[in-house]
XYZ file of C-alpha atoms in Angstrom:
716
model
C -12.505 -32.783 -16.589
C -12.111 -32.625 -12.846
C -9.270 -30.470 -11.637
C -6.671 -32.912 -10.356
C -2.971 -33.510 -10.242
C -3.316 -36.569 -12.450
C -3.358 -34.349 -15.526
C -0.179 -32.479 -14.595
C 2.762 -33.183 -16.917
C 5.215 -35.729 -15.630
C 8.137 -33.332 -15.473
C 6.606 -31.636 -12.435
C 7.702 -34.593 -10.346
C 11.058 -35.164 -12.027
C 14.464 -33.721 -11.468
C 14.736 -30.222 -12.845
C 11.086 -29.496 -12.136
C 9.863 -28.497 -8.743
C 11.910 -31.026 -6.810
C 15.449 -29.731 -7.190
C 17.786 -31.168 -4.600
C 17.915 -27.854 -2.796
C 14.146 -27.746 -2.346
C 13.050 -30.941 -0.686
C 9.371 -31.688 -0.583
C 7.686 -31.773 2.758
C 4.955 -34.082 1.548
C 4.900 -37.797 2.310
C 6.867 -39.932 -0.116
C 4.399 -42.812 -0.115
C 3.088 -43.616 -3.572
C -0.359 -43.940 -2.057
C -0.461 -40.188 -1.501
C -0.367 -39.532 -5.253
C 1.486 -36.336 -4.389
C 2.987 -34.066 -7.033
C 5.905 -33.743 -4.593
C 5.934 -29.949 -4.724
C 8.638 -28.203 -2.693
C 8.646 -26.396 0.560
C 9.331 -22.652 0.294
C 13.090 -22.743 -0.278
C 14.266 -20.098 -2.665
C 17.586 -18.938 -1.262
C 19.601 -17.536 -4.174
C 22.798 -19.290 -3.151
C 21.149 -22.689 -2.821
C 18.068 -23.090 -4.990
C 18.258 -22.851 -8.788
C 21.993 -22.313 -8.571
C 22.529 -23.466 -12.142
C 20.186 -20.875 -13.539
C 21.697 -18.126 -11.386
C 25.214 -19.001 -12.543
C 24.125 -18.791 -16.167
C 22.680 -15.331 -15.673
C 25.674 -14.006 -13.755
C 28.194 -15.243 -16.318
C 27.691 -12.225 -18.574
C 27.439 -9.545 -15.923
C 29.633 -6.476 -15.750
C 33.074 -6.926 -14.254
C 32.503 -3.991 -11.896
C 29.496 -4.459 -9.688
C 27.158 -7.414 -9.612
C 24.791 -6.416 -12.382
C 24.902 -4.986 -15.865
C 26.212 -1.436 -16.111
C 24.453 -0.927 -19.439
C 21.043 -2.110 -20.468
C 21.491 -5.548 -22.051
C 19.841 -6.362 -25.372
C 16.266 -7.632 -25.212
C 15.638 -9.128 -28.664
C 12.665 -11.230 -27.603
C 10.990 -8.584 -25.450
C 11.395 -6.132 -28.322
C 8.923 -8.243 -30.300
C 6.280 -8.214 -27.561
C 3.972 -5.217 -27.610
C 0.910 -6.964 -26.208
C 0.236 -10.386 -24.630
C -1.065 -11.800 -27.914
C 2.493 -11.668 -29.239
C 3.563 -14.198 -26.589
C 1.190 -16.990 -27.506
C 3.459 -18.883 -29.914
C 6.576 -18.783 -27.743
C 8.146 -21.985 -26.488
C 8.868 -22.639 -22.835
C 12.535 -21.941 -23.510
C 11.617 -18.608 -25.070
C 9.359 -17.758 -22.146
C 12.350 -18.224 -19.855
C 14.403 -15.898 -22.035
C 11.545 -13.414 -22.068
C 11.451 -13.497 -18.266
C 15.159 -12.692 -18.036
C 14.784 -9.808 -20.480
C 11.674 -8.528 -18.733
C 13.421 -8.563 -15.354
C 16.317 -6.571 -16.776
C 13.891 -4.105 -18.345
C 12.163 -3.541 -15.009
C 15.482 -2.945 -13.252
C 16.769 -0.427 -15.775
C 13.467 1.413 -16.032
C 13.061 1.762 -12.263
C 16.702 2.813 -11.964
C 15.764 5.915 -13.962
C 12.450 6.745 -12.305
C 12.451 5.214 -8.838
C 9.459 3.273 -7.610
C 8.550 -0.159 -6.290
C 11.252 -2.552 -7.427
C 11.516 -5.671 -5.268
C 7.898 -6.750 -5.484
C 7.835 -6.450 -9.283
C 11.034 -8.461 -9.660
C 9.453 -11.245 -7.652
C 6.533 -11.746 -10.041
C 8.296 -11.661 -13.413
C 7.873 -15.367 -14.208
C 4.355 -15.371 -12.786
C 3.427 -12.400 -14.979
C 4.845 -14.053 -18.077
C 3.008 -17.308 -17.348
C -0.292 -15.543 -16.671
C -0.223 -13.577 -19.907
C 0.877 -16.669 -21.803
C -2.063 -18.763 -20.576
C -4.812 -16.185 -20.203
C -6.128 -13.651 -22.672
C -6.497 -10.154 -21.277
C -8.483 -7.974 -21.451
C -11.199 -10.599 -21.987
C -9.799 -12.581 -19.071
C -9.416 -10.468 -15.971
C -6.119 -10.360 -14.060
C -6.163 -8.292 -10.883
C -2.933 -7.319 -9.088
C -2.903 -6.831 -5.339
C -1.033 -4.777 -4.305
C -0.820 -2.850 -7.555
C 2.841 -1.995 -7.103
C 3.642 -5.552 -8.279
C 2.366 -4.692 -11.741
C 5.418 -3.186 -13.487
C 6.112 -6.348 -15.555
C 2.404 -6.493 -16.382
C 2.526 -2.915 -17.659
C 5.508 -3.660 -19.884
C 3.770 -6.644 -21.480
C 0.488 -4.797 -22.051
C 1.483 -2.006 -24.402
C 3.114 0.418 -21.996
C 6.786 -0.396 -22.305
C 7.518 2.802 -24.193
C 5.963 4.857 -21.408
C 7.835 3.215 -18.534
C 10.322 6.147 -18.368
C 7.337 8.307 -17.314
C 6.432 6.081 -14.359
C 5.063 8.086 -11.398
C 5.775 11.395 -13.144
C 3.404 14.164 -14.142
C 1.210 12.957 -17.039
C 3.033 9.614 -16.956
C 2.179 6.058 -15.960
C 0.769 5.343 -12.542
C 2.794 3.276 -10.110
C -0.255 1.062 -9.611
C -2.836 -0.577 -11.847
C -5.319 1.989 -13.092
C -8.476 1.348 -15.078
C -8.201 4.571 -17.020
C -4.666 3.792 -18.123
C -5.186 0.490 -19.935
C -7.945 -1.964 -20.755
C -5.625 -4.633 -19.348
C -5.921 -3.008 -15.893
C -9.355 -4.250 -14.916
C -9.195 -2.921 -11.358
C -7.229 -0.202 -9.560
C -5.281 -1.397 -6.534
C -3.258 1.278 -4.787
C -4.217 -0.058 -1.378
C -4.210 -3.741 -0.504
C -6.318 -6.840 0.023
C -9.149 -5.913 -2.334
C -8.719 -8.089 -5.414
C -10.420 -11.240 -4.157
C -13.529 -9.186 -3.407
C -13.401 -7.396 -6.753
C -12.535 -10.587 -8.622
C -15.430 -12.418 -7.029
C -17.747 -9.616 -8.107
C -16.432 -9.902 -11.646
C -16.868 -13.690 -11.592
C -20.450 -13.457 -10.384
C -21.158 -10.693 -12.888
C -19.757 -12.900 -15.635
C -22.007 -15.761 -14.568
C -25.093 -13.554 -14.461
C -24.353 -12.305 -17.973
C -23.657 -15.791 -19.287
C -20.046 -15.139 -20.248
C -17.184 -17.604 -19.867
C -14.023 -15.563 -19.339
C -11.534 -16.287 -16.572
C -10.941 -14.169 -13.482
C -7.556 -14.304 -11.765
C -6.813 -12.389 -8.561
C -3.120 -12.168 -7.670
C -2.723 -11.241 -4.029
C 0.501 -10.976 -2.103
C 3.352 -8.822 -0.809
C 1.578 -8.729 2.533
C -1.922 -8.175 1.160
C -3.225 -11.507 2.468
C -2.967 -10.289 6.067
C -5.962 -7.960 5.905
C -9.377 -9.104 7.004
C -11.081 -8.214 3.732
C -9.139 -10.961 1.956
C -10.613 -13.556 4.307
C -14.086 -12.080 4.122
C -13.837 -12.379 0.341
C -12.545 -15.955 0.424
C -15.316 -16.928 2.798
C -17.901 -15.470 0.435
C -16.177 -16.977 -2.601
C -16.378 -20.416 -1.030
C -20.087 -19.911 -0.439
C -20.980 -18.453 -3.859
C -18.868 -21.115 -5.572
C -18.220 -19.105 -8.738
C -15.239 -20.114 -10.818
C -12.258 -17.890 -10.137
C -8.562 -18.328 -9.503
C -6.788 -16.775 -6.548
C -2.996 -16.738 -6.757
C -1.322 -16.190 -3.411
C 2.065 -14.629 -4.112
C 3.852 -15.727 -0.974
C 7.145 -13.835 -0.767
C 7.242 -13.993 3.029
C 6.408 -10.298 3.007
C 3.953 -9.060 5.590
C 5.385 -5.753 6.744
C 6.307 -3.182 4.116
C 9.234 -2.964 4.078
C 10.488 -5.933 6.086
C 13.554 -4.273 7.510
C 14.005 -2.774 10.941
C 16.954 -0.528 11.675
C 18.817 -3.518 13.074
C 18.129 -5.941 10.252
C 15.266 -7.953 8.785
C 12.295 -8.726 10.975
C 10.404 -12.007 10.836
C 7.017 -12.040 9.097
C 4.193 -10.785 11.263
C 1.512 -13.088 12.615
C 0.590 -16.725 12.430
C -0.228 -16.590 8.724
C 3.366 -16.950 7.640
C 3.954 -20.143 9.600
C 0.647 -21.535 8.409
C 1.569 -20.903 4.777
C 4.928 -22.558 5.247
C 3.175 -25.779 6.347
C 0.757 -25.926 3.455
C 1.499 -28.357 0.680
C -0.104 -29.905 -2.343
C -2.499 -32.800 -1.864
C -3.747 -33.927 -5.287
C -5.287 -37.128 -3.949
C -7.251 -35.188 -1.418
C -8.402 -32.728 -4.057
C -9.720 -35.597 -6.143
C -11.552 -36.912 -3.080
C -12.816 -33.435 -2.331
C -14.258 -33.135 -5.839
C -16.253 -36.309 -5.259
C -17.343 -35.218 -1.795
C -18.450 -31.877 -3.158
C -20.660 -33.538 -5.766
C -22.212 -35.794 -3.135
C -22.874 -32.805 -0.932
C -24.720 -30.914 -3.646
C -26.874 -33.880 -4.627
C -27.823 -35.190 -1.194
C -27.299 -32.343 1.264
C -28.418 -32.580 4.885
C -26.445 -34.955 7.113
C -24.409 -36.146 4.137
C -23.001 -32.653 3.806
C -21.515 -32.914 7.291
C -20.247 -36.409 6.603
C -18.558 -35.364 3.379
C -16.921 -32.441 5.142
C -15.578 -34.740 7.841
C -14.252 -37.215 5.261
C -12.567 -34.285 3.536
C -10.942 -33.009 6.699
C -9.810 -36.391 7.985
C -8.528 -37.376 4.562
C -6.375 -34.259 4.454
C -4.975 -35.060 7.856
C -4.099 -38.614 6.829
C -2.626 -37.760 3.449
C -0.638 -34.631 4.210
C 0.209 -35.127 7.825
C -0.122 -31.404 8.459
C -3.779 -31.086 9.370
C -3.783 -27.593 7.872
C -7.175 -26.688 6.454
C -6.822 -22.913 6.271
C -8.074 -22.330 2.733
C -10.196 -25.462 2.448
C -12.231 -24.338 5.444
C -13.055 -21.224 3.460
C -14.185 -23.286 0.490
C -11.257 -22.876 -1.910
C -9.383 -25.695 -3.640
C -5.750 -25.422 -2.638
C -2.845 -26.122 -5.022
C 0.711 -25.655 -3.910
C 3.189 -24.599 -2.984
C 4.381 -23.881 -6.510
C 7.811 -22.496 -7.395
C 6.965 -19.018 -8.640
C 10.187 -18.779 -10.632
C 9.805 -22.030 -12.556
C 8.145 -21.233 -15.867
C 7.608 -24.901 -16.722
C 5.549 -25.535 -13.619
C 3.661 -22.258 -13.661
C 2.571 -22.738 -17.260
C 1.584 -26.373 -16.693
C -0.463 -25.673 -13.590
C -2.150 -22.539 -14.922
C -3.036 -24.354 -18.134
C -4.529 -27.237 -16.151
C -6.529 -24.966 -13.873
C -7.809 -22.921 -16.812
C -8.976 -25.988 -18.715
C -10.491 -27.786 -15.726
C -14.252 -27.924 -15.508
C -14.557 -27.707 -11.765
C -16.996 -25.530 -9.983
C -15.779 -22.986 -7.521
C -12.734 -20.963 -6.546
C -9.205 -22.338 -6.698
C -6.240 -20.969 -4.744
C -2.744 -21.495 -6.138
C -0.040 -20.942 -3.531
C 3.002 -19.553 -5.370
C 6.324 -19.114 -3.592
C 8.396 -16.199 -4.892
C 11.453 -14.291 -3.802
C 11.092 -10.552 -3.498
C 13.861 -8.787 -5.410
C 14.525 -11.925 -7.471
C 17.343 -11.678 -9.995
C 18.882 -8.455 -8.703
C 21.618 -9.307 -6.205
C 21.382 -6.074 -4.243
C 17.636 -6.451 -3.792
C 17.931 -10.113 -2.821
C 20.375 -9.259 -0.047
C 18.777 -6.035 1.192
C 16.732 -6.170 4.359
C 13.849 -4.395 2.650
C 14.389 -6.223 -0.674
C 14.552 -2.799 -2.350
C 10.817 -2.508 -1.782
C 10.761 1.151 -2.760
C 13.743 2.902 -4.306
C 14.808 6.248 -5.671
C 16.923 6.411 -8.813
C 19.936 4.094 -8.610
C 22.934 2.706 -10.470
C 22.007 -0.772 -11.757
C 25.602 -2.031 -11.711
C 26.309 -1.177 -8.078
C 22.830 -0.847 -6.617
C 23.752 2.549 -5.160
C 20.707 4.749 -4.751
C 21.028 8.437 -5.592
C 19.384 9.799 -2.493
C 19.333 13.563 -2.209
C 20.979 15.207 0.759
C 18.674 17.414 2.776
C 19.517 19.831 5.543
C 16.454 18.666 7.444
C 14.881 15.311 8.146
C 11.462 14.107 7.080
C 8.353 14.826 9.104
C 8.107 11.052 9.507
C 11.453 10.954 11.294
C 10.611 13.993 13.410
C 7.398 12.294 14.530
C 9.290 9.159 15.527
C 11.884 11.164 17.453
C 9.165 13.111 19.231
C 7.383 9.899 20.208
C 10.605 8.325 21.483
C 11.146 11.405 23.653
C 7.660 11.037 25.124
C 8.163 7.328 25.735
C 11.432 7.999 27.543
C 9.549 9.817 30.299
C 6.267 7.898 30.196
C 6.331 4.088 30.303
C 2.677 3.942 29.231
C 3.369 5.312 25.743
C 3.094 2.539 23.135
C 3.080 2.589 19.324
C 1.074 0.659 16.743
C 1.464 0.524 12.970
C -0.057 -1.566 10.198
C 2.916 -3.170 8.441
C 4.554 0.216 7.917
C 7.437 0.375 10.369
C 9.645 2.068 7.807
C 6.967 4.260 6.276
C 5.755 5.610 9.630
C 9.220 5.867 11.174
C 8.223 3.585 14.011
C 11.165 1.272 13.419
C 13.090 4.026 15.247
C 10.684 3.599 18.147
C 10.932 -0.180 17.944
C 14.706 -0.134 18.223
C 14.472 1.872 21.438
C 11.364 0.162 22.858
C 11.005 -3.261 21.220
C 8.313 -4.457 23.640
C 6.211 -1.314 23.254
C 5.917 -1.231 19.462
C 3.362 -3.397 17.661
C 3.253 -4.254 13.967
C -0.172 -5.767 13.296
C 0.302 -6.447 9.567
C -1.762 -4.817 6.839
C -4.755 -4.650 9.144
C -5.744 -1.064 9.875
C -9.115 -2.007 11.317
C -7.494 -4.336 13.797
C -4.804 -1.734 14.561
C -7.395 0.824 15.646
C -9.436 -1.527 17.831
C -6.258 -3.069 19.243
C -5.212 0.461 20.217
C -8.628 0.975 21.804
C -8.079 -2.118 23.946
C -4.687 -0.823 25.027
C -6.305 2.472 26.012
C -8.845 0.581 28.108
C -5.957 -0.774 30.164
C -4.531 2.655 30.902
C -1.814 2.719 28.257
C -1.238 5.634 25.893
C -1.408 4.209 22.370
C -0.167 6.165 19.365
C -1.617 4.560 16.243
C 0.478 5.675 13.263
C -1.340 5.140 9.968
C -1.115 7.014 6.682
C -3.974 9.435 6.156
C -5.265 7.536 3.116
C -4.974 4.173 4.905
C -6.957 5.498 7.867
C -9.946 5.450 5.538
C -9.843 1.651 5.799
C -10.520 1.749 9.543
C -13.099 4.496 9.841
C -15.845 2.428 11.443
C -13.418 1.351 14.151
C -12.385 4.972 14.705
C -16.034 5.955 15.141
C -17.485 3.013 17.037
C -14.567 1.569 18.965
C -12.689 4.763 19.829
C -14.650 8.001 19.506
C -18.022 6.714 20.714
C -16.379 5.264 23.803
C -14.220 8.370 24.254
C -11.067 6.301 24.501
C -7.769 8.233 24.438
C -6.215 6.751 21.324
C -3.854 9.089 19.505
C -3.868 8.884 15.711
C -0.730 10.034 13.898
C -1.660 10.483 10.242
C 1.372 10.688 7.984
C 1.251 11.589 4.267
C -1.463 14.198 4.826
C -2.300 16.249 1.766
C -0.801 15.736 -1.684
C 1.885 13.059 -1.908
C 3.510 13.508 -5.310
C 4.451 10.364 -7.227
C 2.154 8.002 -5.321
C -0.858 9.886 -6.649
C -4.532 9.817 -5.660
C -4.475 6.356 -4.062
C -2.171 7.648 -1.331
C -3.273 11.283 -1.224
C -4.291 12.297 2.293
C -7.162 14.558 1.297
C -10.031 13.487 3.531
C -8.757 12.950 7.073
C -9.679 16.381 8.443
C -13.176 16.039 7.053
C -13.877 12.577 8.436
C -12.098 13.073 11.754
C -13.335 16.540 12.669
C -16.997 15.548 12.343
C -16.649 13.107 15.265
C -18.033 14.565 18.512
C -15.197 13.563 20.852
C -12.174 13.861 18.563
C -9.516 16.540 19.012
C -8.063 17.395 15.596
C -4.667 19.081 15.211
C -2.049 19.839 12.560
C 1.465 21.293 12.914
C 2.692 24.035 10.611
C 6.362 22.998 10.895
C 8.564 20.359 12.498
C 8.936 22.146 15.836
C 5.173 22.337 16.102
C 5.005 18.608 15.363
C 7.107 17.908 18.460
C 4.753 20.086 20.508
C 1.655 18.449 19.093
C 2.991 14.956 19.851
C 3.509 16.141 23.442
C -0.008 17.570 23.426
C -1.481 14.273 22.249
C 0.406 12.405 24.962
C -1.074 14.742 27.548
C -4.665 14.353 26.301
C -5.934 11.437 28.345
C -9.700 11.874 28.447
C -10.669 11.572 24.775
C -9.247 10.585 21.374
C -7.052 12.897 19.370
C -5.440 12.961 15.950
C -2.888 15.002 14.101
C -1.773 15.121 10.474
C 1.573 15.929 8.938
C 2.795 15.952 5.342
C 5.158 13.882 3.282
C 8.472 15.631 2.853
C 11.069 17.369 4.949
C 10.971 20.019 7.621
C 11.567 23.670 6.819
C 14.584 24.086 9.099
C 13.216 25.687 12.256
C 14.890 25.103 15.617
C 13.774 21.952 17.420
C 12.918 21.772 21.126
C 15.749 20.748 23.477
C 16.183 17.006 23.672
C 13.417 16.542 21.092
C 10.907 16.891 23.921
C 7.962 18.980 22.852
C 5.894 21.226 25.071
C 2.135 20.605 25.237
C 0.007 23.273 23.609
C -3.194 24.542 25.190
C -5.947 22.587 23.442
C -7.860 24.774 21.004
C -5.304 27.581 21.001
C -3.975 29.000 17.721
C -1.401 31.730 17.205
C -0.684 34.850 15.176
C 2.512 34.571 13.135
C 2.370 37.937 11.397
C 0.337 41.013 12.221
C -1.215 42.925 9.342
C -4.372 44.620 8.161
C -7.306 44.298 5.774
C -6.614 40.638 4.863
C -6.175 37.707 7.274
C -4.782 34.389 6.042
C -5.763 31.599 8.439
C -3.784 28.475 7.595
C -4.150 24.942 8.882
C -1.200 22.569 9.026
C 1.358 22.685 6.230
C -0.728 25.284 4.383
C 0.516 27.861 6.897
C 3.854 27.936 5.056
C 2.064 28.750 1.811
C 0.248 31.549 3.610
C 3.572 32.977 4.781
C 4.869 32.746 1.218
C 1.805 34.604 -0.045
C 2.316 37.273 2.612
C 5.832 37.926 1.316
C 4.486 38.322 -2.227
C 1.763 40.674 -1.064
C 4.203 42.692 1.033
C 6.136 43.466 -2.143
C 2.931 44.908 -3.569
C 2.377 47.107 -0.559
C -0.219 44.939 1.188
C 0.650 43.915 4.738
C -1.554 40.943 5.645
C -2.068 38.976 8.832
C -1.046 35.332 8.944
C -2.402 33.017 11.625
C -1.709 29.359 12.427
C -4.938 27.667 13.527
C -3.203 24.560 14.956
C -6.591 23.067 15.835
C -9.545 22.266 13.638
C -11.428 20.923 16.633
C -11.862 22.612 18.969
C -11.416 25.842 17.047
C -9.778 28.851 18.613
C -12.982 30.834 18.558
C -11.460 33.910 20.168
C -8.756 34.052 17.497
C -11.215 33.600 14.630
C -13.611 36.162 16.085
C -10.776 38.677 16.410
C -9.608 38.102 12.846
C -13.141 38.416 11.478
C -13.825 41.676 13.302
C -10.527 43.368 12.482
C -10.144 42.483 8.809
C -12.119 43.008 5.611
C -11.137 39.611 4.214
C -10.639 36.235 5.901
C -9.165 33.411 3.806
C -8.867 29.913 5.236
C -6.251 27.712 3.577
C -5.778 23.949 3.939
C -4.365 21.030 1.968
C -7.490 18.971 2.379
C -10.879 18.301 0.857
C -14.137 20.205 0.996
C -15.778 19.787 4.376
C -12.629 20.169 6.434
C -11.117 23.036 8.411
C -12.719 25.813 6.383
C -16.167 24.275 6.828
C -15.760 24.275 10.596
C -14.596 27.893 10.536
C -17.554 29.095 8.464
C -19.961 27.123 10.652
C -18.674 29.096 13.618
C -18.695 32.390 11.705
C -22.307 31.884 10.672
C -23.542 30.883 14.123
C -21.643 33.755 15.739
C -23.196 36.274 13.357
C -19.826 37.251 11.926
C -21.022 36.800 8.358
C -23.898 39.237 8.811
C -21.726 42.286 8.114
C -19.157 43.163 5.459
C -16.644 40.398 6.082
C -15.555 38.548 2.930
C -14.680 34.905 3.678
C -13.167 32.535 1.153
C -12.037 28.928 1.622
C -9.078 27.521 -0.276
C -9.095 23.718 -0.310
C -8.149 20.884 -2.618
C -10.417 20.808 -5.688
C -13.327 18.390 -5.676
C -11.558 15.876 -7.885
C -8.674 13.437 -7.643
C -5.280 14.843 -8.631
C -3.069 12.448 -10.561
C 0.487 11.575 -9.606
C 3.248 14.022 -10.429
C 5.796 16.257 -8.774
C 4.630 17.983 -5.572
C 4.997 21.384 -7.242
C 2.888 20.317 -10.221
C 0.212 18.917 -7.923
C 0.082 22.061 -5.788
C -0.201 24.184 -8.899
C -3.049 22.051 -10.219
C -4.765 22.279 -6.843
C -4.509 26.069 -6.850
C -2.817 26.197 -3.449
C 0.529 27.777 -4.324
C 1.455 31.029 -2.525
C 0.729 32.886 -5.749
C -2.835 31.504 -5.793
C -3.399 32.635 -2.217
C -1.972 36.081 -2.956
C -4.112 36.398 -6.080
C -7.236 35.491 -4.117
C -6.448 38.184 -1.554
C -5.850 40.842 -4.211
C -9.029 39.914 -6.017
C -11.107 40.273 -2.854
C -9.829 43.770 -2.143
C -10.218 44.810 -5.791
C -6.507 45.084 -6.593
C -4.955 43.848 -9.862
C -3.278 40.448 -9.626
C -1.700 39.964 -13.046
C 1.793 40.832 -11.839
C 1.819 37.744 -9.633
C 2.074 35.417 -12.629
């Protein structure tokens, strides 16, 4: 049966379906259009679906706007795996959705995590698992932080209290965690590519399972999604792409002064798209003609297709059709009736090729505080469900992220050429602070790290001083641009790499382990790392002053250690390639890089108590190295230990390369590197991760004692 709107149940076009009075269709009303009359994206909680909202709120706690105690979940209690959902009625699926949403809220209130995005896909998750049969059918979630409802329905409800904790559930989909997680997605915009690979692999093996790629929460803004759709249209394998359109492009959406509009032209394009069942029927015919005749008829069929869309819809939008995907939508992502009907129709259709279902959802749906919040409660710490109050800890110091932003604002105050770029992470990078002060000099490019880097390169070509702030792990996505567009051309782009090293609950997908290794091997790159927050201010000033080549610096997740900050937050440039001695000692030298310097100082205190006075040095630079400092340490100590919170091939490798070439390893010097182990470290508390990595002060002290032949048992 050809995939067409003619087979959709009649209630889709009747009152109570997708055409509630609050959500008027933007399609033509002419009967000749054969439209399903699907709505425009209108999901305001106080307007749309008001009857359903009133029913839910009727039993809420008197104090606050949500339940103070976990409500009963009699239906969800019977669901351990998706197979237990198959005999439910539509009415029961709606009840299940309400119970599932409540379960997500109360679980995340105890653990923290990504809340708003998961609340927005509750009905979609229920409908998907009702229609499809995982793990035989493949459902991919992009970004993976939307997958909390999916985890609950796939045998992991009892483990939800361990979310993002040591030895607990991952905050993202993870292949090793469940057979229902067919692909890991801690970063974004990858599932169409992976899903297409699975679909082609299925075809080559002669199987007939379904592949569904859910992509949204900003993930559609990255170039890889369009590369994948382009290839999917060409390969023509059967797969379903579900665009979860929650108007979210930047993560989170909020600036310090309120919500910001979605980034880029994509949002406005999506808002114009609408369902055209008559056109899709025509397109099915045109596609068959194309395959049989080819040649000039192919061009003719394409023109008929395009003109027909323009006549029927009146929008002329051919965004997804141009890429070769059938387009269905927009569909109300909170209407179980419609989701089930459409997914059932698409699953049973015998069309050839990829289908894209445009689903409109509301981030934070069903939790009043999330619906109203500027960031939709994208990421939260533990909170009180009844009041929405988050239990944020009070710290004497601010985060390194905030210190970076303050340092950059100080530089921009005195230099009008300083500009900032981030990839949909204004909150995560702290650059919303910069944007509030300099709104015309801060650029959010969406989840598009490759574009961010080359965009920064273009700014540098025009004499500006771009600071490109991207998480260490996300910088991996733009490495070719760093090499070819920046370093090769020796353009002075400054890369600020937040979340360097271990990152705790976010786990290996967000761990900044590799940046020193892949940045320091580039011939023109200056590579720096501050040991504390005051040094971060100085290094930002140093980067601003470097105007003849690219530079980068890394800094960790977490808060400063409480050292005095420079006056007016204005750092002082450091001499490039110049380290410093923090503590003079003998026999053993601990040479730390970045945040690892603090662990070296902690180890020195432990060793001092055992009568060993060691030297502690802060390298500051991985490239260029302070060769005079390293040479002095090597010649005046028996043992040299380099310490870094990074992978093999980083700072220590550059040090030993110099030591070997300088002949400093030809004598009695004992050199040992301490780096992250050559494996991925799972999510957990920062202390647990550091212990597993073997980079605690006690590990450093034990290494020193072992190298000088002293007992080390008393350290443990």
